[in-house]
C-alpha atoms as a printed R data frame, in Angstrom:
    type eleno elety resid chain resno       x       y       z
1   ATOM     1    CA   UNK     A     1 -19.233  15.876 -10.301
2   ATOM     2    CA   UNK     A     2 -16.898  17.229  -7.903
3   ATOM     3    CA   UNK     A     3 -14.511  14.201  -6.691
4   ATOM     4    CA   UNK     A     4 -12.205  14.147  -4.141
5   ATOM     5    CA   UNK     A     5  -9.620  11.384  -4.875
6   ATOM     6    CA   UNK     A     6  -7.732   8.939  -2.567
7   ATOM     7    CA   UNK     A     7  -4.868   6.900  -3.657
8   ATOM     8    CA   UNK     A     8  -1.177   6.069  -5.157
9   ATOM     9    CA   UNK     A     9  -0.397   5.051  -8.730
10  ATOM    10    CA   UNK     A    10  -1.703   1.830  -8.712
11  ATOM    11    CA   UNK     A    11  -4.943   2.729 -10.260
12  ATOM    12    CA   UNK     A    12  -3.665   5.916 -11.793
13  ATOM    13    CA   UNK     A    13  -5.770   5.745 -15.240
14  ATOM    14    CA   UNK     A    14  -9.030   5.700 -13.084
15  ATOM    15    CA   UNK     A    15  -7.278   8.960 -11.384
16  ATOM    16    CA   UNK     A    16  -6.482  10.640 -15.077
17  ATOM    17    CA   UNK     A    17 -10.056   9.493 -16.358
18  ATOM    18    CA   UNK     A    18 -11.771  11.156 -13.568
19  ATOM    19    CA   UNK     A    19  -9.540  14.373 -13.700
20  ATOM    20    CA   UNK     A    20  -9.975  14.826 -17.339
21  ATOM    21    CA   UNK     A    21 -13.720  14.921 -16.908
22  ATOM    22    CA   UNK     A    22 -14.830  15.933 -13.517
23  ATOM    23    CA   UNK     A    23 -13.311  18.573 -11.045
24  ATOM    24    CA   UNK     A    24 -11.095  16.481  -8.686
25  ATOM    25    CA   UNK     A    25 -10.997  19.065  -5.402
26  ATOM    26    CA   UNK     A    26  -8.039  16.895  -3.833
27  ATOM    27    CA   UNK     A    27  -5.923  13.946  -4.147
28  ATOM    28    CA   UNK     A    28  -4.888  12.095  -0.751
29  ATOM    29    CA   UNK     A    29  -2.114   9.600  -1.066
30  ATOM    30    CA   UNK     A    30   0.651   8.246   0.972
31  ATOM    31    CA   UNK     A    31   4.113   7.082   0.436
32  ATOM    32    CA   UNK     A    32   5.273   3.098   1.341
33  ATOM    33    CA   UNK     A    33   8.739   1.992  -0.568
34  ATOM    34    CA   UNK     A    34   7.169  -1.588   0.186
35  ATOM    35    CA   UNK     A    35   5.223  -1.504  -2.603
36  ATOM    36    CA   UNK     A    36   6.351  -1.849  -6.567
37  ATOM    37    CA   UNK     A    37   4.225   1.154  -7.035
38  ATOM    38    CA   UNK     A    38   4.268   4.054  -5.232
39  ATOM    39    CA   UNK     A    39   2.745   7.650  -5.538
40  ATOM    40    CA   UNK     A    40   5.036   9.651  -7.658
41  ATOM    41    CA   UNK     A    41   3.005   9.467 -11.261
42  ATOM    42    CA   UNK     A    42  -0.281  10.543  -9.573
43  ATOM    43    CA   UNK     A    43   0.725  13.348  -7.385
44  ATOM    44    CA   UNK     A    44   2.723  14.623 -10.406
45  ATOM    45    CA   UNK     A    45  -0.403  14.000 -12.645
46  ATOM    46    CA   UNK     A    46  -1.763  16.223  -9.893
47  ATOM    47    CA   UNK     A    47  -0.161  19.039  -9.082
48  ATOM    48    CA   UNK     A    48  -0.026  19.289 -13.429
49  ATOM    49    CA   UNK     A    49  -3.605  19.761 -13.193
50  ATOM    50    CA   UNK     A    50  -3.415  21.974 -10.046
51  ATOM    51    CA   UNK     A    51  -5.109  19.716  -7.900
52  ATOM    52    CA   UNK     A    52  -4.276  19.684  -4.074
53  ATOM    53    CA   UNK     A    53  -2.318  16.861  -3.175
54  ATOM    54    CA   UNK     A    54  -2.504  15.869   0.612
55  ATOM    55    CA   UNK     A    55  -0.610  13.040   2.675
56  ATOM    56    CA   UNK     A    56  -1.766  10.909   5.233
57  ATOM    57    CA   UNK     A    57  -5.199   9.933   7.032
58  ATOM    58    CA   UNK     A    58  -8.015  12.781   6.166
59  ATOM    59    CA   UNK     A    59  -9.839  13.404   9.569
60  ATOM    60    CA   UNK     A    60 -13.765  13.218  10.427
61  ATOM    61    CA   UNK     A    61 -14.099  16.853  10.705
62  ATOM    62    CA   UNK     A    62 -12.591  17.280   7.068
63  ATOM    63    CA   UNK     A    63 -14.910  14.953   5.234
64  ATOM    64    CA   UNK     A    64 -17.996  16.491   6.796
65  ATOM    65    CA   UNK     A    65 -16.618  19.965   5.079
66  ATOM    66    CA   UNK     A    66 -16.013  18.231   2.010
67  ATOM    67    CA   UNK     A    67 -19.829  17.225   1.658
68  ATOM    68    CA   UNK     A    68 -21.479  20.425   3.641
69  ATOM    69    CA   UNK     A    69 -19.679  23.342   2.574
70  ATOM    70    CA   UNK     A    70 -17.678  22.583  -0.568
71  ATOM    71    CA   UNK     A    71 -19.821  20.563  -2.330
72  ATOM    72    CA   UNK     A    72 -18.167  17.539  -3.214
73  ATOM    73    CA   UNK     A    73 -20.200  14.639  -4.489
74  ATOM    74    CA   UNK     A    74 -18.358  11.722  -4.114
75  ATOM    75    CA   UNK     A    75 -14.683  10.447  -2.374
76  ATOM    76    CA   UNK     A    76 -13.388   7.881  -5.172
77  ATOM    77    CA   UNK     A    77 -10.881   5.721  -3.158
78  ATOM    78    CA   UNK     A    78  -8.360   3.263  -5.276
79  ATOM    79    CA   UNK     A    79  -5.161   1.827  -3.349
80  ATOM    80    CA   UNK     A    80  -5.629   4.213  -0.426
81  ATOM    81    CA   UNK     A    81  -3.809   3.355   2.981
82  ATOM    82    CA   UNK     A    82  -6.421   4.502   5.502
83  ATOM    83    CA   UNK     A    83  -9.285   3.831   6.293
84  ATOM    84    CA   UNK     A    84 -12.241   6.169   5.065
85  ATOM    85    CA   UNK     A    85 -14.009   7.706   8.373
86  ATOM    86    CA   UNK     A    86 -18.088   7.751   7.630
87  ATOM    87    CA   UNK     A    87 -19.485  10.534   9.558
88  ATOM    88    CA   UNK     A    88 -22.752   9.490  11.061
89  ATOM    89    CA   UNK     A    89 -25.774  11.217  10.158
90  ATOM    90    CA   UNK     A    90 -23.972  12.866   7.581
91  ATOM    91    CA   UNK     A    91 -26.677  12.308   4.589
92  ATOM    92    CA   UNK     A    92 -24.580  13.798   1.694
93  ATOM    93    CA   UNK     A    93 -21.868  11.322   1.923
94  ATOM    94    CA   UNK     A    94 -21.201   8.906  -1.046
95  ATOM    95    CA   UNK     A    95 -17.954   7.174  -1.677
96  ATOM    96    CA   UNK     A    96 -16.797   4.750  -4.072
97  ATOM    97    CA   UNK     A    97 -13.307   2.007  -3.236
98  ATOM    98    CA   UNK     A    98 -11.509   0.326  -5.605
99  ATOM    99    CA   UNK     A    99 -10.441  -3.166  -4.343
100 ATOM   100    CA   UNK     A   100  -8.055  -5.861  -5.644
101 ATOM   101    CA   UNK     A   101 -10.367  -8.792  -5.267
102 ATOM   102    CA   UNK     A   102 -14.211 -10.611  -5.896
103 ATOM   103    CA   UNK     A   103 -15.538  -9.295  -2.292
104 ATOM   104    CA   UNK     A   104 -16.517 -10.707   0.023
105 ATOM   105    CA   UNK     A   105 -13.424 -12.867  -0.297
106 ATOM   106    CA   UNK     A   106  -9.633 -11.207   0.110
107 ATOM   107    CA   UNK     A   107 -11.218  -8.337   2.436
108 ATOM   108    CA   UNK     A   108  -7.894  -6.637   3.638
109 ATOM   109    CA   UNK     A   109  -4.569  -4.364   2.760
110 ATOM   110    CA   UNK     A   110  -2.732  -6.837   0.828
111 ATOM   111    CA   UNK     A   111  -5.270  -9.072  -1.386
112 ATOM   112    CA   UNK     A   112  -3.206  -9.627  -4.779
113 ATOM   113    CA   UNK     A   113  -0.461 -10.934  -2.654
114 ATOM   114    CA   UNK     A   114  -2.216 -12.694  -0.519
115 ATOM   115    CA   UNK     A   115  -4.318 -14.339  -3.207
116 ATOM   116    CA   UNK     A   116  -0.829 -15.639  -4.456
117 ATOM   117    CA   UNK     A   117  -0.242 -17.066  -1.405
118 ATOM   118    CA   UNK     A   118  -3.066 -18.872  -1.033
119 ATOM   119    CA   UNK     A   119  -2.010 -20.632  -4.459
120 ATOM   120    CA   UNK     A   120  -6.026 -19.473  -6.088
121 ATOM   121    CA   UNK     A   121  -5.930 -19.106  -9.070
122 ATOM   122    CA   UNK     A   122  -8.558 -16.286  -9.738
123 ATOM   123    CA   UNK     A   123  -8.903 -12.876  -7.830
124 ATOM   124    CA   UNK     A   124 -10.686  -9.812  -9.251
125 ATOM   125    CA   UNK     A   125 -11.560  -6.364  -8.730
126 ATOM   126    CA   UNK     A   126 -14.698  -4.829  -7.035
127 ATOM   127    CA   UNK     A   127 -15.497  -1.061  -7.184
128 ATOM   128    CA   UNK     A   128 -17.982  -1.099  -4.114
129 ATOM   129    CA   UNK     A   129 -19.829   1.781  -1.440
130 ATOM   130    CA   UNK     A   130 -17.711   3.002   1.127
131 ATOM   131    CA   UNK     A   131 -19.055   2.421   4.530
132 ATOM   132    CA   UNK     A   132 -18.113   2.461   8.058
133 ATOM   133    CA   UNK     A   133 -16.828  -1.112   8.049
134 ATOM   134    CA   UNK     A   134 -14.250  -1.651   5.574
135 ATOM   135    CA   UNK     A   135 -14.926  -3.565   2.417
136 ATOM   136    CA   UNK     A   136 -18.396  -4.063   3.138
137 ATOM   137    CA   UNK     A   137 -19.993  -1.728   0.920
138 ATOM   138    CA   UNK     A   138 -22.783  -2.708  -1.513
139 ATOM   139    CA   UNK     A   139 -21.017  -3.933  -5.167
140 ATOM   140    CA   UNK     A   140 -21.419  -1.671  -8.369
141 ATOM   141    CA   UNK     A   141 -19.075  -3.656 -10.283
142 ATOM   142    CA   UNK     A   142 -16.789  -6.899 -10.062
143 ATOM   143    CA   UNK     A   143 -14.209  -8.296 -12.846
144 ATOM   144    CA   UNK     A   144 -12.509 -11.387 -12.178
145 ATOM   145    CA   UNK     A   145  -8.974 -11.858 -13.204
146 ATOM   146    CA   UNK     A   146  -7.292 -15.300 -13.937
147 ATOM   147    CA   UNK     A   147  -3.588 -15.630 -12.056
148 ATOM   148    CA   UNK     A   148  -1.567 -18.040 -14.538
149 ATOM   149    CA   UNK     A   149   1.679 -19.271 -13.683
150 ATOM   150    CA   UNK     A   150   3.580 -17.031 -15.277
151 ATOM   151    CA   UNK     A   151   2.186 -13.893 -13.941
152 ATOM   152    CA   UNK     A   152   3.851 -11.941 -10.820
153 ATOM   153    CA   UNK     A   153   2.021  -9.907  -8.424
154 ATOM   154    CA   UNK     A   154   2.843  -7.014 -10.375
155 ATOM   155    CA   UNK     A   155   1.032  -8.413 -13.262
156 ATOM   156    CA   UNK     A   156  -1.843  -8.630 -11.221
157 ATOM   157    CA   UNK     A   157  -2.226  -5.077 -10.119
158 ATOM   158    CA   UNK     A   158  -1.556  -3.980 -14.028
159 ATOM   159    CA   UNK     A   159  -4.402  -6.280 -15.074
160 ATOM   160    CA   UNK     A   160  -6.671  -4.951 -12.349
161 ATOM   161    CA   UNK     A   161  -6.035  -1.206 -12.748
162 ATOM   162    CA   UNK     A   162  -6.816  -2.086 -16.860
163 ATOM   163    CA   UNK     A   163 -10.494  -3.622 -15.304
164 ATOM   164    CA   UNK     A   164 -10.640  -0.629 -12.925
165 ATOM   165    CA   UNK     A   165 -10.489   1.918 -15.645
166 ATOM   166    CA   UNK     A   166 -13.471   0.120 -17.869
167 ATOM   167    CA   UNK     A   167 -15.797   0.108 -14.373
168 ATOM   168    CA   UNK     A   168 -15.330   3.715 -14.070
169 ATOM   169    CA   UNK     A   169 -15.585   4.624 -17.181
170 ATOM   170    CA   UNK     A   170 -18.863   2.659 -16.794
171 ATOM   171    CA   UNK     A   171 -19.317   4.633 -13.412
172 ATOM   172    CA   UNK     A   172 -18.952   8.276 -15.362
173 ATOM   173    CA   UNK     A   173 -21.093   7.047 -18.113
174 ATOM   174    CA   UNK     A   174 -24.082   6.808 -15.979
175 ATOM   175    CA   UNK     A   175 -22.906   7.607 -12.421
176 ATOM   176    CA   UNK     A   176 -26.987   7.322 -10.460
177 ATOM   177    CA   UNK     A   177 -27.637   3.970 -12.740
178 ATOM   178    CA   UNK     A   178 -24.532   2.122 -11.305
179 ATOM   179    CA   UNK     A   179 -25.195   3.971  -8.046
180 ATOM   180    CA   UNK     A   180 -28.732   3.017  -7.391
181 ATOM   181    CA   UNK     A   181 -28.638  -0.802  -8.756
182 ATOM   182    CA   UNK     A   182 -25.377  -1.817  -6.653
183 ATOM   183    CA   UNK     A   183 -25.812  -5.247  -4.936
184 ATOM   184    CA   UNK     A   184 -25.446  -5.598  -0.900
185 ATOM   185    CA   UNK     A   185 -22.610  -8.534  -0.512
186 ATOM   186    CA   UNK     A   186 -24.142 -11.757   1.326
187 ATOM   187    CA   UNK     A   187 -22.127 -11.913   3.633
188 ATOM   188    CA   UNK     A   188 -18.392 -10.837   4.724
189 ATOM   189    CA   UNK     A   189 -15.683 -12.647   3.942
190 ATOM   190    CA   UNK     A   190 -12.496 -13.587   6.132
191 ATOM   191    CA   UNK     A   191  -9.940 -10.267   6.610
192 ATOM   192    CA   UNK     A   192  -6.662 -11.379   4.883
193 ATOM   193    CA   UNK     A   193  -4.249 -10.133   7.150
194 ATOM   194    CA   UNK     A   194  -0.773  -8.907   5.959
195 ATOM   195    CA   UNK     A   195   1.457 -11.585   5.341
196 ATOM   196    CA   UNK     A   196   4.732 -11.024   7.946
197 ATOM   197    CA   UNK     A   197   8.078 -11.172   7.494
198 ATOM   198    CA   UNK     A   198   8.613 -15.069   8.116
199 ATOM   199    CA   UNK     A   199   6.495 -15.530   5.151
200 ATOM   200    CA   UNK     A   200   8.183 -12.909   2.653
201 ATOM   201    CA   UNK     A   201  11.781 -13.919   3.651
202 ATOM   202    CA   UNK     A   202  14.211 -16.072   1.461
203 ATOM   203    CA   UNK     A   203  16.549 -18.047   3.276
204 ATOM   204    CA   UNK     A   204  19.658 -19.504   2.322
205 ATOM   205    CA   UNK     A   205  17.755 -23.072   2.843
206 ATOM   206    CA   UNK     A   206  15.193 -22.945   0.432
207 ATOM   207    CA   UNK     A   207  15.706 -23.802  -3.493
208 ATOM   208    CA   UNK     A   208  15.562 -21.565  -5.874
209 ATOM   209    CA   UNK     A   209  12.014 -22.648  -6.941
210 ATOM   210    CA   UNK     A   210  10.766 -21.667  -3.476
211 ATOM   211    CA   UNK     A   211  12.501 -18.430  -3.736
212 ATOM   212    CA   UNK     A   212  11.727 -17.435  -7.303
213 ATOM   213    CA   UNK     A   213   7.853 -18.311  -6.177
214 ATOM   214    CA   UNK     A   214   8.530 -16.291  -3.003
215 ATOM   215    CA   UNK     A   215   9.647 -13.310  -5.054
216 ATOM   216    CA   UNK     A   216   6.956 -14.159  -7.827
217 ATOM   217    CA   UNK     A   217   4.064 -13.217  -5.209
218 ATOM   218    CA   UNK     A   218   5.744 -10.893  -3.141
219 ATOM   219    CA   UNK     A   219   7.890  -8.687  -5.378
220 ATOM   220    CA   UNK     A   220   9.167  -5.518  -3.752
221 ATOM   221    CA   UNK     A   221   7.972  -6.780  -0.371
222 ATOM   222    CA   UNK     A   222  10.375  -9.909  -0.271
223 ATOM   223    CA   UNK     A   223  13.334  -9.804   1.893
224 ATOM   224    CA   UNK     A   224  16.812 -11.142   2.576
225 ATOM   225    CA   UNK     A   225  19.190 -11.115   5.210
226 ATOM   226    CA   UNK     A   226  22.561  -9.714   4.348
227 ATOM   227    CA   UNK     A   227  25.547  -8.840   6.094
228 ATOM   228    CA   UNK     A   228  23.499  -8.964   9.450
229 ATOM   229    CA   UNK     A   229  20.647  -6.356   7.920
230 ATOM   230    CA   UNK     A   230  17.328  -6.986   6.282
231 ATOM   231    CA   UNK     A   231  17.315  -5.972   2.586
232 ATOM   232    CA   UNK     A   232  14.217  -5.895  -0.207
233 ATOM   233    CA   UNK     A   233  14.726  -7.789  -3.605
234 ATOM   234    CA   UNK     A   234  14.476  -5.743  -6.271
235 ATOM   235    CA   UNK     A   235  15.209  -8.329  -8.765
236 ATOM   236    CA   UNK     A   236  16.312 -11.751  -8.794
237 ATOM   237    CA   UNK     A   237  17.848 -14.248 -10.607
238 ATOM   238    CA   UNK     A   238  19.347 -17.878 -10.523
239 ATOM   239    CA   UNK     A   239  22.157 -19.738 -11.404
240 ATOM   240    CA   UNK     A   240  22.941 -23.668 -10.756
241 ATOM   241    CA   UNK     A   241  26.464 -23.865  -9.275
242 ATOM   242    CA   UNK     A   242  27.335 -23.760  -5.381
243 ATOM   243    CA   UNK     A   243  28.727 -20.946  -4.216
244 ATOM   244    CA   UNK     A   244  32.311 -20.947  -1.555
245 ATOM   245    CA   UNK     A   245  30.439 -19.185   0.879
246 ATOM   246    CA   UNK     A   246  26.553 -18.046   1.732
247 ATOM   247    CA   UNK     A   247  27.003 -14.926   0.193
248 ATOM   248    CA   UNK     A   248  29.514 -12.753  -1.511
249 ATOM   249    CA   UNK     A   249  28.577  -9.304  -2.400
250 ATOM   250    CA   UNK     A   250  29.445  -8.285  -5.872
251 ATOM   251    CA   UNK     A   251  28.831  -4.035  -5.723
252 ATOM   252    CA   UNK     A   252  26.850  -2.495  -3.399
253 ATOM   253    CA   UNK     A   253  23.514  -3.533  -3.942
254 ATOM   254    CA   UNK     A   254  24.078  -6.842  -5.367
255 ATOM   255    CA   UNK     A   255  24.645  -9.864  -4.559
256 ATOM   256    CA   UNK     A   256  25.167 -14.011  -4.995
257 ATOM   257    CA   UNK     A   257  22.941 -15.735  -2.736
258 ATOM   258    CA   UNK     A   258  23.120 -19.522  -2.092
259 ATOM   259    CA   UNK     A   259  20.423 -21.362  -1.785
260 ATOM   260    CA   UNK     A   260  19.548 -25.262  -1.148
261 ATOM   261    CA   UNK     A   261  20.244 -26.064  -4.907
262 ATOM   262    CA   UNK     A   262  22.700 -23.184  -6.510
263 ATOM   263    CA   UNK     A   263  22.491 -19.381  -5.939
264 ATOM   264    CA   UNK     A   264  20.713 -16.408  -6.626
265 ATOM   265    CA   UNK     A   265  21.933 -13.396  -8.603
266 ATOM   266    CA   UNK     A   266  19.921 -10.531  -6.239
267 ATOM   267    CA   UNK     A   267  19.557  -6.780  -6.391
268 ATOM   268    CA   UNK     A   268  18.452  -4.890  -3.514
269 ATOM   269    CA   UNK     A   269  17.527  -2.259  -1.315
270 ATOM   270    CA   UNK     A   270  18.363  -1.769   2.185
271 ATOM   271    CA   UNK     A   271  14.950  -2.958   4.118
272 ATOM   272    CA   UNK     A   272  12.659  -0.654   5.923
273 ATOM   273    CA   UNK     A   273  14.566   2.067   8.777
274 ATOM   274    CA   UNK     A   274  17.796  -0.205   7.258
275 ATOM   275    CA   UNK     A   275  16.216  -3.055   9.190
C-alpha cells in the first residue's frame, strides 16, 4: 500500500512497522514542547528512510492529489495535531486515526490526560475511519488499558502505542478484512476539552499529594509560577520540612517549592513564549 503518514513520536513503532513494509509517500507532523513526546525520533526515522517530512495542517487541495494522481491508498493518522480535511465526493479516500481512548468516550486532543483527571480508571485505544467529523469514524479495533495508581500519563501513552502497534500489525496482516468488518460507534461521546491552565498549575497552597497527583496526570504540561513567569515541571520531587521563604532557586532551572505541607524539589523549563 502506499501510506501517507500523520503524526509525532508517540506512536512511532506503528510509523516504523508501516515504513518497513509499505511505501510511506510522506510523514506530516508538528512540533509542541507541551508534550513529553515530541517529533524528533519519527522525522529522523524519516528522513533515514527518505521519506518527505512535512509540518503543519495538509490542505484540501493536497489530499485530493494524494488519492487522484499519486496513488496513495490510505492516510494513517496517530497523534496528529490537525484535523484531517475529507474532501467530498472524493471516492478514493480511506484513512485510518489512532486515538488514546475506548470511543465514543474521551473524543478530543488531550484524552490520556484527561482520563486522569477524571480519576477513571480504564481508557484504551481505538484505531477507527477517518471522517469529516472528528473521532466519529466506524471502529476497526479497540484495546482497553487499566490506569493503576502508580502509573503517570506517560505510562499511559507507552502502554497505548505497545496496543497500537499489535492493531496495525493486525491492520497490515489483512488490511480489506479489518477494513470492511469495522463497527459504526452508537453514538458520540462528550468532546473532552483541553484541560486549562487553572487546572495544570501547582500552587504554593496545595500539599504535596495534590501536586505530585497534579504532575502524575499532567507531566510536561504542569506549570508553576516562578519569579513572576510561568515555568513547566520537568521533574519533581518532595521533601517534608518548611522552607524560609516560598521559593528559593537553587541553579537555573531548579528550584525548592513550598507547598501546604513541606516543599518540592522542581526542575523546569521556562513556560510557553517564556509565559
Amino acid at each position: 500500500m502506499k501510506i501517507v503518514y500523520f503524526g509525532t513520536d508517540v506512536f512511532l513503532p506503528c510509523f516504523r512497522h508501516l515504513a518497513e513494509r509499505e511505501e510511506v509517500l510522506a510523514l506530516y507532523t508538528y512540533h509542541n514542547d507541551e508534550d513529553y513526546f515530541t517529533e524528533h525520533q519519527i522525522v529522523r526515522a524519516a528522513r533515514e528512510r527518505g521519506i518527505p517530512v512535512m509540518y503543519g495542517r495538509i490542505p484540501e487541495d493536497r489530499v485530493r492529489r494524494y488519492f487522484e494522481e499519486e496513488g496513495c491508498d490510505l492516510f494513517f493518522s496517530a497523534e496528529y495535531g490537525y484535523i484531517i480535511p475529507v474532501p467530498a465526493g472524493l471516492a478514493s479516500f480511506r484513512g485510518i486515526n489512532v486515538h488514546s481512548s475506548l470511543l465514543p468516550e474521551g473524543r478530543g486532543y488531550y484524552p490520556i490526560e484527561c482520563a486522569m483527571e477524571r480519576g477513571l480508571e480504564r481508557t484504551g485505544v481505538t484505531m477507527h475511519k477517518i471522517v469529516s467529523e472528528t473521532d466519529a469514524g466506524d471502529v476497526l479495533f479497540q484495546e482497553p488499558i487499566a490506569i493503576a495508581p502508580e502509573m503517570d500519563s506517560v505510562d499511559v501513552y507507552l502502554e497505548s502505542s505497545r496496543r497500537a502497534l499489535e492493531m496495525t500489525k493486525r491492520l497490515t496482516a489483512d488490511f480489506e478484512g479489518a477494513w470492511n468488518a469495522a463497527r459504526p460507534q452508537e453514538r458520540l461521546g462528550e468532546r473532552w476539552a483541553k484541560p486549562g491552565e487553572g487546572e495544570r498549575t501547582v500552587g504554593h497552597g496545595m500539599t504535596i499529594a495534590e501536586a505530585l497527583a497534579t504532575h502524575r496526570r499532567f507531566n510536561l504540561m504542569t506549570l508553576v509560577w516562578l519569579g513572576g513567569r510561568l515555568h513547566r515541571i520537568v521533574s519533581i520531587e518532595s521533601g517534608r520540612a518548611a522552607l524560609p521563604e516560598p521559593e528559593i532557586e537553587i541553579a537555573p532551572g531548579r528550584f525548592l517549592y513550598g507547598t501546604a505541607d513541606g516543599h518540592l524539589r522542581l526542575t523546569v523549563l521556562p513556560g510557553k513564549e517564556g509565559k
